Amino acid sequence: METLSIVLFAVAAASAYVSWFYLLARKLTGPKVWPLVGSLPVLFMNRRRIHDWISGNLRETGGAATYQTCTIALPFLAYKQGFYTVTCHPKNIEHILRTRFDNYPKGPTWQTAFHDLLGQGIFNSDGETWLIQRKTAALEFTTRTLRQAMSRWVNRTIKMRLWRILEKAATEKSSVDMQDLLLRLTFDNICGLTFGKDPETLSPDFPENPFSIAFDSATESTLQRLLYPGFLWRLKKLLRIGAERRLKQSLRVVENYMDDAVAARKERPSDDLLSRFMKKRDVDGNIFPTSVLQRIALNFVLAGRDTSSVALSWFFWLIMNNPRVEEKITTELSTVLRETRGDDQTKWLEEPLVFDEADRLIYLKAALAETLRLYPSVPEDFKYVVSDDILPDGTHVPAGSTVTYSIYSVGRMKTIWGEDCLEFKPERWLSTGGDRFEPPKDGYKFVAFNAGPRTCLGKDLAYLQMKSVASAVLLRYRLTPVPGHRVEQKMSLTLFMKNGLRVFLHPRGLEPPGAATSA
């Protein structure tokens, strides 16, 4: 009798679940979902091309540009932790990032995963903790002294190290991995700007810097936490195995390095960001303790290194495949340098461009913006839903779920950027006369630098750094890809190239003095 009761109960439960799952599947508009595991199987199958997969799903919705799916098809969880709303609709993105900003914070899943590395730093906090750091940083990022400090670090790194490495490779006709060089360059620059300490990872012998290696390892281990259920990485942390073990070891190296950096700045303050934050106070009016200063500095290092270097890597790849754009950039460079340094081209190559010269490179900025439209450094971003809401397109998002806005997909939607959306076309960023940089009137069509209250404070500095590095390379060399080298995306929160960007460097023949003006 008991066996029969158990069987009947099991049948009733299974029938109830099947009915519930049928209703759930009918409401979802994204990829196919399966009992219990939702869309996890198809997500796993497409993990190596995740951004293009998401983009394809969004294109299939037509003009809606939004779909919903779940990864935990269980009652009470399917509409909470396992529920995802994926969108690239500009009006929805504006709603999330500006209109209902307070309803879409980073959220507990993201903050818990990144806490060991970033603590309550500006990129991993919400509410008052975030606001006080944001206000402090905003004041500093508008000062000319910070711009001058950035210019000093960038130009020194280009002149003393990057040019020497490129010259050696060009002379020996050997290839270089541009992505690796750019990661090292931006890492050195952001470390110098943040806490006044140059790790010198960009050197001819490519040294293995313990801090850089540990920082990379800690970042990668932290990102893995977002790919798996929270209980799994917590169990690994408890048992000290796998990625969690590596994370703990890496954080020990990072924290020791940062201890020394903070101590040095307390002894000898400078014009770097760390020195500036040491003079500020937290929400309660207290001076920031060393542990908080460490995390504040690490937040800026994480944001300032990967984004610019990854953007430049994709820029150079696009330039190699679009000689028309490359020619326009070099023509613009020649025009600006002729006006600022005269006709003697040896003077063009003596020093990297100063930021005031870089400011005048309108077409180059357009090419960089177009690169970020097609290959945004952060291709997807996630927000936690605090309370039930309805997006501008009518989509209902339940409290406790996650909203993903796909920055990568925005640039690939014909309904947003037109029929030529997949073309690399810097001209779309220029005024009719071609003499002014003009971003789209709908600012939420382009959110590579975020938008709303969390708009990237370092946006202008990032553009200037990218223009300085791009001009330093293109003025001297023409790049060609190494035959057989495959350029593909790496599955990461940042759009790295999985195999790097291996290129050959060919010295660029400059036109005779006055040729451009006499033409």
Short mmCIF file of C-alpha atoms in Angstrom, two decimals:
data_model
loop_
_atom_site.label_atom_id
_atom_site.label_comp_id
_atom_site.label_asym_id
_atom_site.label_seq_id
_atom_site.Cartn_x
_atom_site.Cartn_y
_atom_site.Cartn_z
CA MET A 1 0.00 0.00 0.00
CA GLU A 2 2.84 2.34 0.92
CA THR A 3 4.57 1.57 -2.38
CA LEU A 4 1.39 2.41 -4.28
CA SER A 5 1.08 5.71 -2.38
CA ILE A 6 4.64 6.62 -3.22
CA VAL A 7 4.11 5.79 -6.90
CA LEU A 8 0.88 7.81 -7.03
CA PHE A 9 2.58 10.74 -5.30
CA ALA A 10 5.49 10.56 -7.71
CA VAL A 11 3.15 10.46 -10.70
CA ALA A 12 1.12 13.39 -9.35
CA ALA A 13 4.27 15.39 -8.65
CA ALA A 14 5.68 14.62 -12.09
CA SER A 15 2.39 15.59 -13.74
CA ALA A 16 2.26 18.84 -11.77
CA TYR A 17 5.86 19.62 -12.74
CA VAL A 18 5.23 18.87 -16.42
CA SER A 19 2.20 21.18 -16.41
CA TRP A 20 4.16 23.88 -14.61
CA PHE A 21 7.13 23.50 -16.98
CA TYR A 22 4.85 23.66 -20.04
CA LEU A 23 3.42 27.00 -18.85
CA LEU A 24 6.93 28.27 -18.08
CA ALA A 25 8.30 27.29 -21.51
CA ARG A 26 5.38 29.03 -23.25
CA LYS A 27 6.20 32.32 -21.51
CA LEU A 28 9.89 32.23 -22.38
CA THR A 29 10.95 33.76 -25.69
CA GLY A 30 14.60 32.78 -25.88
CA PRO A 31 16.46 29.56 -26.74
CA LYS A 32 14.92 26.17 -26.09
CA VAL A 33 14.59 25.19 -22.42
CA TRP A 34 14.69 21.71 -20.91
CA PRO A 35 13.17 20.35 -17.69
CA LEU A 36 15.28 21.07 -14.59
CA VAL A 37 18.28 22.55 -16.45
CA GLY A 38 16.45 25.18 -18.53
CA SER A 39 18.63 26.61 -21.29
CA LEU A 40 21.91 25.48 -19.72
CA PRO A 41 22.57 22.71 -22.30
CA VAL A 42 22.37 25.06 -25.29
CA LEU A 43 24.29 27.71 -23.36
CA PHE A 44 27.05 25.17 -22.69
CA MET A 45 27.13 24.10 -26.35
CA ASN A 46 27.62 27.72 -27.43
CA ARG A 47 30.02 28.72 -24.64
CA ARG A 48 32.92 29.28 -27.06
CA ARG A 49 30.89 31.73 -29.14
CA ILE A 50 28.67 33.09 -26.39
CA HIS A 51 28.51 36.71 -27.60
CA ASP A 52 27.61 35.82 -31.19
CA TRP A 53 25.09 33.28 -29.88
CA ILE A 54 23.37 35.91 -27.74
CA SER A 55 23.46 38.33 -30.67
CA GLY A 56 21.87 35.72 -32.95
CA ASN A 57 19.12 35.05 -30.39
CA LEU A 58 18.35 38.76 -30.21
CA ARG A 59 18.28 39.17 -33.99
CA GLU A 60 15.75 36.35 -34.20
CA THR A 61 13.35 38.44 -32.09
CA GLY A 62 13.14 41.00 -34.90
CA GLY A 63 12.62 44.54 -33.69
CA ALA A 64 11.87 43.39 -30.12
CA ALA A 65 15.60 42.93 -29.36
CA THR A 66 14.69 41.25 -26.05
CA TYR A 67 14.17 37.66 -24.92
CA GLN A 68 13.77 35.80 -21.63
CA THR A 69 15.12 32.44 -20.54
CA CYS A 70 15.90 30.47 -17.38
CA THR A 71 18.80 28.26 -16.31
CA ILE A 72 17.13 26.65 -13.29
CA ALA A 73 13.76 25.21 -14.32
CA LEU A 74 12.48 24.59 -10.80
CA PRO A 75 9.47 26.10 -9.00
CA PHE A 76 10.35 29.12 -6.80
CA LEU A 77 13.76 29.45 -8.52
CA ALA A 78 12.89 29.69 -12.22
CA TYR A 79 11.59 33.26 -11.85
CA LYS A 80 14.29 34.35 -9.40
CA GLN A 81 17.94 33.23 -9.42
CA GLY A 82 17.54 31.25 -12.63
CA PHE A 83 15.61 33.84 -14.65
CA TYR A 84 17.36 36.04 -17.24
CA THR A 85 16.03 38.89 -19.36
CA VAL A 86 18.44 39.57 -22.23
CA THR A 87 18.09 42.80 -24.18
CA CYS A 88 19.89 45.16 -26.55
CA HIS A 89 16.97 47.56 -27.05
CA PRO A 90 18.30 51.12 -26.48
CA LYS A 91 15.14 52.22 -24.64
CA ASN A 92 15.39 49.22 -22.30
CA ILE A 93 19.08 49.94 -21.70
CA GLU A 94 18.30 53.57 -20.86
CA HIS A 95 15.59 52.39 -18.45
CA ILE A 96 18.06 50.06 -16.71
CA LEU A 97 21.04 52.41 -16.59
CA ARG A 98 19.31 55.74 -15.98
CA THR A 99 15.52 55.88 -15.53
CA ARG A 100 15.26 53.11 -12.89
CA PHE A 101 18.94 53.10 -11.92
CA ASP A 102 18.24 52.27 -8.26
CA ASN A 103 16.21 49.19 -9.21
CA TYR A 104 19.11 47.63 -11.13
CA PRO A 105 22.25 47.48 -8.93
CA LYS A 106 25.21 45.12 -9.31
CA GLY A 107 23.37 42.82 -6.94
CA PRO A 108 24.42 40.13 -4.44
CA THR A 109 25.59 37.50 -6.95
CA TRP A 110 28.08 39.83 -8.65
CA GLN A 111 29.23 41.53 -5.44
CA THR A 112 29.78 38.27 -3.58
CA ALA A 113 31.75 36.77 -6.47
CA PHE A 114 34.05 39.81 -6.77
CA HIS A 115 34.28 40.71 -3.08
CA ASP A 116 37.57 38.89 -2.35
CA LEU A 117 39.31 40.73 -5.19
CA LEU A 118 37.58 44.12 -5.34
CA GLY A 119 35.99 44.45 -1.90
CA GLN A 120 33.67 47.45 -1.75
CA GLY A 121 35.56 49.33 -4.45
CA ILE A 122 33.77 51.59 -6.91
CA PHE A 123 33.15 48.86 -9.50
CA ASN A 124 31.77 46.35 -7.00
CA SER A 125 29.58 48.50 -4.76
CA ASP A 126 26.15 50.11 -4.76
CA GLY A 127 24.35 52.78 -2.73
CA GLU A 128 26.23 55.20 -0.47
CA THR A 129 29.49 53.24 -0.61
CA TRP A 130 29.55 53.59 -4.38
CA LEU A 131 28.35 57.19 -4.35
CA ILE A 132 31.09 58.55 -2.06
CA GLN A 133 33.81 56.91 -4.19
CA ARG A 134 32.12 58.07 -7.38
CA LYS A 135 31.98 61.68 -6.20
CA THR A 136 35.59 61.59 -5.07
CA ALA A 137 36.79 60.04 -8.32
CA ALA A 138 34.65 62.39 -10.43
CA LEU A 139 36.40 65.41 -8.91
CA GLU A 140 39.81 63.94 -9.61
CA PHE A 141 39.09 62.83 -13.18
CA THR A 142 38.13 66.37 -14.17
CA THR A 143 41.44 67.87 -13.04
CA ARG A 144 44.05 68.81 -15.62
CA THR A 145 46.80 67.47 -13.36
CA LEU A 146 45.46 63.92 -13.76
CA ARG A 147 45.37 64.34 -17.54
CA GLN A 148 48.96 65.58 -17.44
CA ALA A 149 50.00 62.64 -15.25
CA MET A 150 48.38 60.22 -17.70
CA SER A 151 50.12 61.88 -20.63
CA ARG A 152 53.45 61.62 -18.84
CA TRP A 153 53.05 57.89 -18.11
CA VAL A 154 51.76 57.01 -21.59
CA ASN A 155 54.41 58.93 -23.51
CA ARG A 156 57.25 57.61 -21.37
CA THR A 157 56.11 54.01 -21.87
CA ILE A 158 55.76 54.48 -25.63
CA LYS A 159 59.12 56.17 -26.11
CA MET A 160 61.28 54.17 -23.70
CA ARG A 161 59.81 50.72 -24.24
CA LEU A 162 57.13 50.18 -26.90
CA TRP A 163 59.05 51.80 -29.75
CA ARG A 164 62.22 49.89 -28.88
CA ILE A 165 60.38 46.55 -28.86
CA LEU A 166 58.65 47.26 -32.17
CA GLU A 167 61.88 48.47 -33.80
CA LYS A 168 63.70 45.29 -32.76
CA ALA A 169 60.89 43.09 -34.14
CA ALA A 170 60.76 45.04 -37.41
CA THR A 171 64.57 44.85 -37.85
CA GLU A 172 64.66 41.12 -37.12
CA LYS A 173 61.49 40.54 -39.20
CA SER A 174 59.99 38.64 -36.28
CA SER A 175 56.34 38.69 -35.26
CA VAL A 176 54.92 40.17 -32.06
CA ASP A 177 51.70 39.57 -30.16
CA MET A 178 50.14 43.03 -30.18
CA GLN A 179 47.52 42.09 -27.61
CA ASP A 180 50.21 41.01 -25.14
CA LEU A 181 52.22 44.21 -25.76
CA LEU A 182 49.14 46.37 -25.30
CA LEU A 183 48.09 44.58 -22.10
CA ARG A 184 51.55 45.15 -20.68
CA LEU A 185 51.60 48.79 -21.78
CA THR A 186 48.20 49.68 -20.34
CA PHE A 187 48.94 47.73 -17.16
CA ASP A 188 52.14 49.73 -16.58
CA ASN A 189 50.33 52.99 -17.36
CA ILE A 190 47.35 52.39 -15.07
CA CYS A 191 49.58 51.20 -12.22
CA GLY A 192 51.63 54.37 -12.58
CA LEU A 193 48.55 56.56 -12.71
CA THR A 194 46.84 54.74 -9.82
CA PHE A 195 49.62 54.34 -7.27
CA GLY A 196 52.72 55.80 -8.87
CA LYS A 197 54.53 52.49 -9.22
CA ASP A 198 55.60 51.19 -12.63
CA PRO A 199 55.80 47.36 -12.69
CA GLU A 200 57.67 47.56 -16.04
CA THR A 201 55.99 44.50 -17.53
CA LEU A 202 56.51 46.04 -21.00
CA SER A 203 60.25 45.56 -21.39
CA PRO A 204 62.35 44.03 -24.19
CA ASP A 205 62.91 40.82 -22.20
CA PHE A 206 59.20 40.58 -21.22
CA PRO A 207 59.81 39.94 -17.51
CA GLU A 208 57.37 37.93 -15.43
CA ASN A 209 56.18 40.41 -12.84
CA PRO A 210 54.78 38.60 -9.74
CA PHE A 211 52.08 41.24 -9.18
CA SER A 212 50.92 41.16 -12.80
CA ILE A 213 50.81 37.35 -12.87
CA ALA A 214 48.96 37.18 -9.56
CA PHE A 215 46.52 39.90 -10.62
CA ASP A 216 45.74 38.03 -13.88
CA SER A 217 45.25 34.77 -12.01
CA ALA A 218 43.02 36.38 -9.37
CA THR A 219 40.89 38.05 -12.05
CA GLU A 220 40.45 34.83 -14.04
CA SER A 221 39.59 32.79 -10.93
CA THR A 222 37.07 35.44 -9.87
CA LEU A 223 35.38 35.43 -13.28
CA GLN A 224 34.90 31.68 -13.03
CA ARG A 225 32.66 32.25 -10.04
CA LEU A 226 30.07 33.87 -12.31
CA LEU A 227 29.97 30.89 -14.66
CA TYR A 228 28.86 28.34 -12.09
CA PRO A 229 26.23 28.09 -9.33
CA GLY A 230 27.26 29.95 -6.16
CA PHE A 231 27.25 26.86 -3.94
CA LEU A 232 29.90 25.23 -6.17
CA TRP A 233 32.56 27.91 -5.87
CA ARG A 234 31.78 28.33 -2.16
CA LEU A 235 32.38 24.59 -1.66
CA LYS A 236 35.68 24.84 -3.57
CA LYS A 237 36.65 27.80 -1.40
CA LEU A 238 35.85 25.85 1.75
CA LEU A 239 37.89 22.86 0.54
CA ARG A 240 40.64 25.12 -0.91
CA ILE A 241 40.71 23.37 -4.26
CA GLY A 242 40.82 24.33 -7.95
CA ALA A 243 40.36 27.96 -8.93
CA GLU A 244 39.57 28.97 -5.34
CA ARG A 245 42.94 27.73 -4.17
CA ARG A 246 44.68 29.68 -6.93
CA LEU A 247 42.62 32.75 -6.05
CA LYS A 248 43.71 32.65 -2.41
CA GLN A 249 47.37 32.28 -3.37
CA SER A 250 47.16 35.08 -5.93
CA LEU A 251 45.39 37.46 -3.57
CA ARG A 252 48.18 37.01 -1.04
CA VAL A 253 50.73 38.28 -3.61
CA VAL A 254 48.44 41.11 -4.75
CA GLU A 255 47.75 42.30 -1.20
CA ASN A 256 51.45 42.27 -0.25
CA TYR A 257 52.27 44.35 -3.34
CA MET A 258 49.47 46.78 -2.56
CA ASP A 259 50.58 47.04 1.09
CA ASP A 260 53.96 48.26 -0.12
CA ALA A 261 52.34 50.68 -2.59
CA VAL A 262 50.08 52.21 0.07
CA ALA A 263 52.95 52.47 2.56
CA ALA A 264 55.13 54.19 -0.03
CA ARG A 265 52.41 56.72 -0.84
CA LYS A 266 51.76 57.47 2.85
CA GLU A 267 55.45 58.25 3.16
CA ARG A 268 55.74 60.18 -0.13
CA PRO A 269 52.40 61.39 -1.56
CA SER A 270 52.33 62.21 -5.28
CA ASP A 271 49.75 63.15 -7.95
CA ASP A 272 48.47 59.59 -8.48
CA LEU A 273 44.93 58.44 -7.68
CA LEU A 274 45.94 56.57 -4.53
CA SER A 275 47.54 59.69 -3.04
CA ARG A 276 44.38 61.65 -3.84
CA PHE A 277 42.07 59.11 -2.19
CA MET A 278 44.29 59.05 0.91
CA LYS A 279 43.25 62.66 1.53
CA LYS A 280 39.52 61.86 1.25
CA ARG A 281 37.03 60.50 3.79
CA ASP A 282 34.42 57.74 3.68
CA VAL A 283 30.65 57.90 4.32
CA ASP A 284 31.19 58.24 8.08
CA GLY A 285 33.78 60.99 7.71
CA ASN A 286 36.74 58.71 8.48
CA ILE A 287 39.97 58.46 6.51
CA PHE A 288 40.00 55.36 4.30
CA PRO A 289 41.85 52.46 6.01
CA THR A 290 44.68 50.69 4.17
CA SER A 291 42.53 47.66 3.27
CA VAL A 292 39.94 49.91 1.58
CA LEU A 293 42.61 51.96 -0.21
CA GLN A 294 44.02 48.70 -1.60
CA ARG A 295 40.67 47.71 -3.07
CA ILE A 296 39.99 51.19 -4.45
CA ALA A 297 43.32 51.10 -6.29
CA LEU A 298 42.72 47.56 -7.60
CA ASN A 299 39.32 48.59 -8.96
CA PHE A 300 40.96 51.29 -11.09
CA VAL A 301 43.72 48.93 -12.25
CA LEU A 302 41.14 46.34 -13.36
CA ALA A 303 39.08 48.93 -15.25
CA GLY A 304 42.00 50.80 -16.80
CA ARG A 305 44.08 47.91 -18.08
CA ASP A 306 41.87 45.46 -19.94
CA THR A 307 39.39 47.82 -21.57
CA SER A 308 41.86 50.01 -23.48
CA SER A 309 44.23 47.21 -24.46
CA VAL A 310 41.44 44.97 -25.73
CA ALA A 311 39.88 47.83 -27.70
CA LEU A 312 43.25 48.64 -29.31
CA SER A 313 43.81 44.97 -30.22
CA TRP A 314 40.53 44.83 -32.13
CA PHE A 315 41.28 48.26 -33.64
CA PHE A 316 44.57 47.06 -35.13
CA TRP A 317 42.90 43.90 -36.44
CA LEU A 318 40.19 45.96 -38.14
CA ILE A 319 42.76 48.38 -39.55
CA MET A 320 44.72 45.51 -41.12
CA ASN A 321 41.52 44.41 -42.85
CA ASN A 322 40.48 47.91 -43.93
CA PRO A 323 43.38 49.68 -45.74
CA ARG A 324 41.06 52.55 -46.77
CA VAL A 325 40.54 53.47 -43.11
CA GLU A 326 44.25 53.06 -42.36
CA GLU A 327 45.15 55.49 -45.16
CA LYS A 328 42.70 58.09 -43.84
CA ILE A 329 44.17 57.79 -40.34
CA THR A 330 47.77 58.22 -41.50
CA THR A 331 46.75 61.17 -43.68
CA GLU A 332 45.12 62.82 -40.68
CA LEU A 333 48.23 62.15 -38.58
CA SER A 334 50.46 63.74 -41.22
CA THR A 335 48.21 66.79 -41.44
CA VAL A 336 48.16 67.37 -37.67
CA LEU A 337 51.90 66.82 -37.21
CA ARG A 338 52.75 69.09 -40.13
CA GLU A 339 50.74 71.83 -38.40
CA THR A 340 52.23 71.24 -34.93
CA ARG A 341 55.82 70.18 -35.73
CA GLY A 342 56.50 71.50 -39.21
CA ASP A 343 57.57 69.73 -42.43
CA ASP A 344 60.67 68.03 -40.98
CA GLN A 345 59.37 64.48 -40.58
CA THR A 346 62.19 63.43 -38.29
CA LYS A 347 60.56 65.64 -35.68
CA TRP A 348 57.29 63.75 -36.14
CA LEU A 349 59.00 60.61 -34.86
CA GLU A 350 61.14 62.07 -32.08
CA GLU A 351 58.39 62.11 -29.45
CA PRO A 352 54.97 60.48 -29.09
CA LEU A 353 52.00 62.75 -29.65
CA VAL A 354 51.17 64.96 -26.71
CA PHE A 355 47.54 64.84 -25.62
CA ASP A 356 46.79 68.25 -27.17
CA GLU A 357 47.86 66.85 -30.56
CA ALA A 358 45.85 63.67 -29.96
CA ASP A 359 42.79 65.82 -29.25
CA ARG A 360 42.85 66.95 -32.90
CA LEU A 361 42.67 63.44 -34.34
CA ILE A 362 38.95 63.37 -35.16
CA TYR A 363 38.94 60.55 -37.70
CA LEU A 364 41.10 58.34 -35.46
CA LYS A 365 38.64 58.85 -32.61
CA ALA A 366 35.81 57.89 -34.97
CA ALA A 367 37.69 54.70 -35.94
CA LEU A 368 38.19 53.83 -32.26
CA ALA A 369 34.51 54.46 -31.48
CA GLU A 370 33.53 52.28 -34.45
CA THR A 371 35.82 49.55 -33.10
CA LEU A 372 34.08 49.73 -29.73
CA ARG A 373 30.68 49.61 -31.43
CA LEU A 374 31.55 46.30 -33.07
CA TYR A 375 33.88 44.92 -30.40
CA PRO A 376 33.06 46.52 -27.02
CA SER A 377 35.65 45.68 -24.38
CA VAL A 378 32.87 44.55 -22.02
CA PRO A 379 30.44 42.77 -24.36
CA GLU A 380 27.71 41.93 -21.83
CA ASP A 381 26.77 43.43 -18.47
CA PHE A 382 24.46 42.14 -15.76
CA LYS A 383 22.09 43.81 -13.31
CA TYR A 384 20.08 42.48 -10.40
CA VAL A 385 16.35 43.30 -10.30
CA VAL A 386 15.37 44.67 -6.87
CA SER A 387 11.59 44.85 -7.44
CA ASP A 388 9.17 43.82 -10.18
CA ASP A 389 9.35 46.16 -13.14
CA ILE A 390 8.16 46.59 -16.72
CA LEU A 391 10.68 47.62 -19.38
CA PRO A 392 9.72 50.25 -22.00
CA ASP A 393 9.05 47.51 -24.58
CA GLY A 394 6.47 45.94 -22.23
CA THR A 395 8.66 43.09 -20.95
CA HIS A 396 7.93 42.16 -17.32
CA VAL A 397 11.02 41.52 -15.19
CA PRO A 398 10.49 39.78 -11.81
CA ALA A 399 12.26 40.78 -8.60
CA GLY A 400 15.30 38.66 -7.79
CA SER A 401 16.03 37.89 -11.44
CA THR A 402 18.88 39.11 -13.64
CA VAL A 403 18.84 41.51 -16.57
CA THR A 404 21.62 41.18 -19.12
CA TYR A 405 22.09 44.00 -21.60
CA SER A 406 24.21 42.92 -24.54
CA ILE A 407 26.47 45.77 -25.63
CA TYR A 408 28.01 43.49 -28.26
CA SER A 409 24.60 42.84 -29.82
CA VAL A 410 23.55 46.51 -29.98
CA GLY A 411 26.14 47.20 -32.68
CA ARG A 412 24.97 44.20 -34.72
CA MET A 413 21.27 45.02 -34.96
CA LYS A 414 20.05 46.38 -38.30
CA THR A 415 17.04 47.85 -36.51
CA ILE A 416 19.42 50.00 -34.43
CA TRP A 417 22.43 50.79 -36.65
CA GLY A 418 21.04 50.21 -40.13
CA GLU A 419 21.63 47.71 -42.94
CA ASP A 420 25.38 48.35 -42.89
CA CYS A 421 25.70 47.66 -39.14
CA LEU A 422 28.34 44.93 -39.63
CA GLU A 423 30.60 47.19 -41.73
CA PHE A 424 33.58 48.95 -40.16
CA LYS A 425 32.65 52.51 -41.09
CA PRO A 426 34.19 55.33 -38.98
CA GLU A 427 32.34 57.90 -41.10
CA ARG A 428 29.11 57.16 -39.23
CA TRP A 429 30.67 59.01 -36.25
CA LEU A 430 31.48 62.20 -38.18
CA SER A 431 29.49 65.32 -38.96
CA THR A 432 28.36 65.91 -42.55
CA GLY A 433 31.46 67.99 -43.20
CA GLY A 434 33.69 65.35 -41.59
CA ASP A 435 35.33 67.89 -39.29
CA ARG A 436 33.56 67.01 -36.02
CA PHE A 437 33.07 63.86 -33.97
CA GLU A 438 29.34 63.30 -33.56
CA PRO A 439 28.09 60.45 -31.34
CA PRO A 440 24.55 59.16 -32.05
CA LYS A 441 21.68 61.35 -30.85
CA ASP A 442 20.32 58.37 -28.93
CA GLY A 443 23.19 57.92 -26.50
CA TYR A 444 21.99 54.46 -25.48
CA LYS A 445 22.79 53.05 -28.94
CA PHE A 446 26.42 53.13 -27.78
CA VAL A 447 27.17 52.16 -24.19
CA ALA A 448 30.72 50.81 -24.50
CA PHE A 449 31.64 53.28 -21.73
CA ASN A 450 28.48 52.49 -19.76
CA ALA A 451 25.85 55.23 -19.37
CA GLY A 452 23.72 57.01 -16.80
CA PRO A 453 25.12 57.58 -13.28
CA ARG A 454 27.78 54.88 -13.84
CA THR A 455 29.18 56.39 -17.05
CA CYS A 456 32.92 55.67 -17.21
CA LEU A 457 34.82 58.52 -15.56
CA GLY A 458 37.96 57.68 -17.51
CA LYS A 459 36.30 57.79 -20.93
CA ASP A 460 38.17 60.87 -22.17
CA LEU A 461 41.48 59.64 -20.77
CA ALA A 462 40.89 56.24 -22.39
CA TYR A 463 40.33 57.84 -25.80
CA LEU A 464 43.47 59.94 -25.41
CA GLN A 465 45.56 56.94 -24.37
CA MET A 466 44.22 54.85 -27.27
CA LYS A 467 44.83 57.66 -29.76
CA SER A 468 48.38 58.15 -28.47
CA VAL A 469 49.23 54.45 -28.74
CA ALA A 470 47.49 53.95 -32.10
CA SER A 471 49.27 56.95 -33.64
CA ALA A 472 52.62 55.87 -32.17
CA VAL A 473 52.31 52.52 -33.96
CA LEU A 474 50.68 53.55 -37.24
CA LEU A 475 52.94 56.52 -37.83
CA ARG A 476 55.97 54.20 -37.88
CA TYR A 477 54.63 50.83 -39.06
CA ARG A 478 52.16 49.04 -41.28
CA LEU A 479 50.92 45.85 -39.66
CA THR A 480 50.13 42.56 -41.39
CA PRO A 481 48.76 39.41 -39.73
CA VAL A 482 50.96 36.36 -39.39
CA PRO A 483 49.75 33.83 -42.02
CA GLY A 484 47.56 31.16 -40.47
CA HIS A 485 47.05 33.05 -37.22
CA ARG A 486 43.45 32.69 -36.06
CA VAL A 487 41.77 35.67 -34.44
CA GLU A 488 38.84 34.59 -32.30
CA GLN A 489 37.12 35.71 -29.13
CA LYS A 490 37.92 34.33 -25.72
CA MET A 491 35.04 33.41 -23.43
CA SER A 492 35.44 36.07 -20.77
CA LEU A 493 33.69 39.12 -19.37
CA THR A 494 36.25 41.12 -21.35
CA LEU A 495 36.49 40.62 -25.13
CA PHE A 496 40.05 39.27 -25.27
CA MET A 497 41.44 37.59 -28.37
CA LYS A 498 41.83 33.94 -27.47
CA ASN A 499 45.11 33.47 -29.37
CA GLY A 500 46.35 37.03 -29.15
CA LEU A 501 47.09 39.14 -32.24
CA ARG A 502 50.32 38.08 -33.92
CA VAL A 503 51.55 40.54 -36.54
CA PHE A 504 54.57 41.50 -38.61
CA LEU A 505 55.73 45.12 -38.62
CA HIS A 506 56.74 46.89 -41.82
CA PRO A 507 58.40 50.32 -41.56
CA ARG A 508 56.08 52.91 -43.07
CA GLY A 509 57.48 55.07 -45.85
CA LEU A 510 56.50 58.65 -45.13
CA GLU A 511 55.65 60.92 -48.02
CA PRO A 512 58.15 63.68 -48.93
CA PRO A 513 57.80 66.97 -47.04
CA GLY A 514 55.09 69.14 -48.47
CA ALA A 515 53.62 66.37 -50.62
CA ALA A 516 50.26 66.49 -48.89
CA THR A 517 50.01 70.26 -49.09
CA SER A 518 51.06 70.42 -52.72
CA ALA A 519 48.74 67.64 -53.84
#
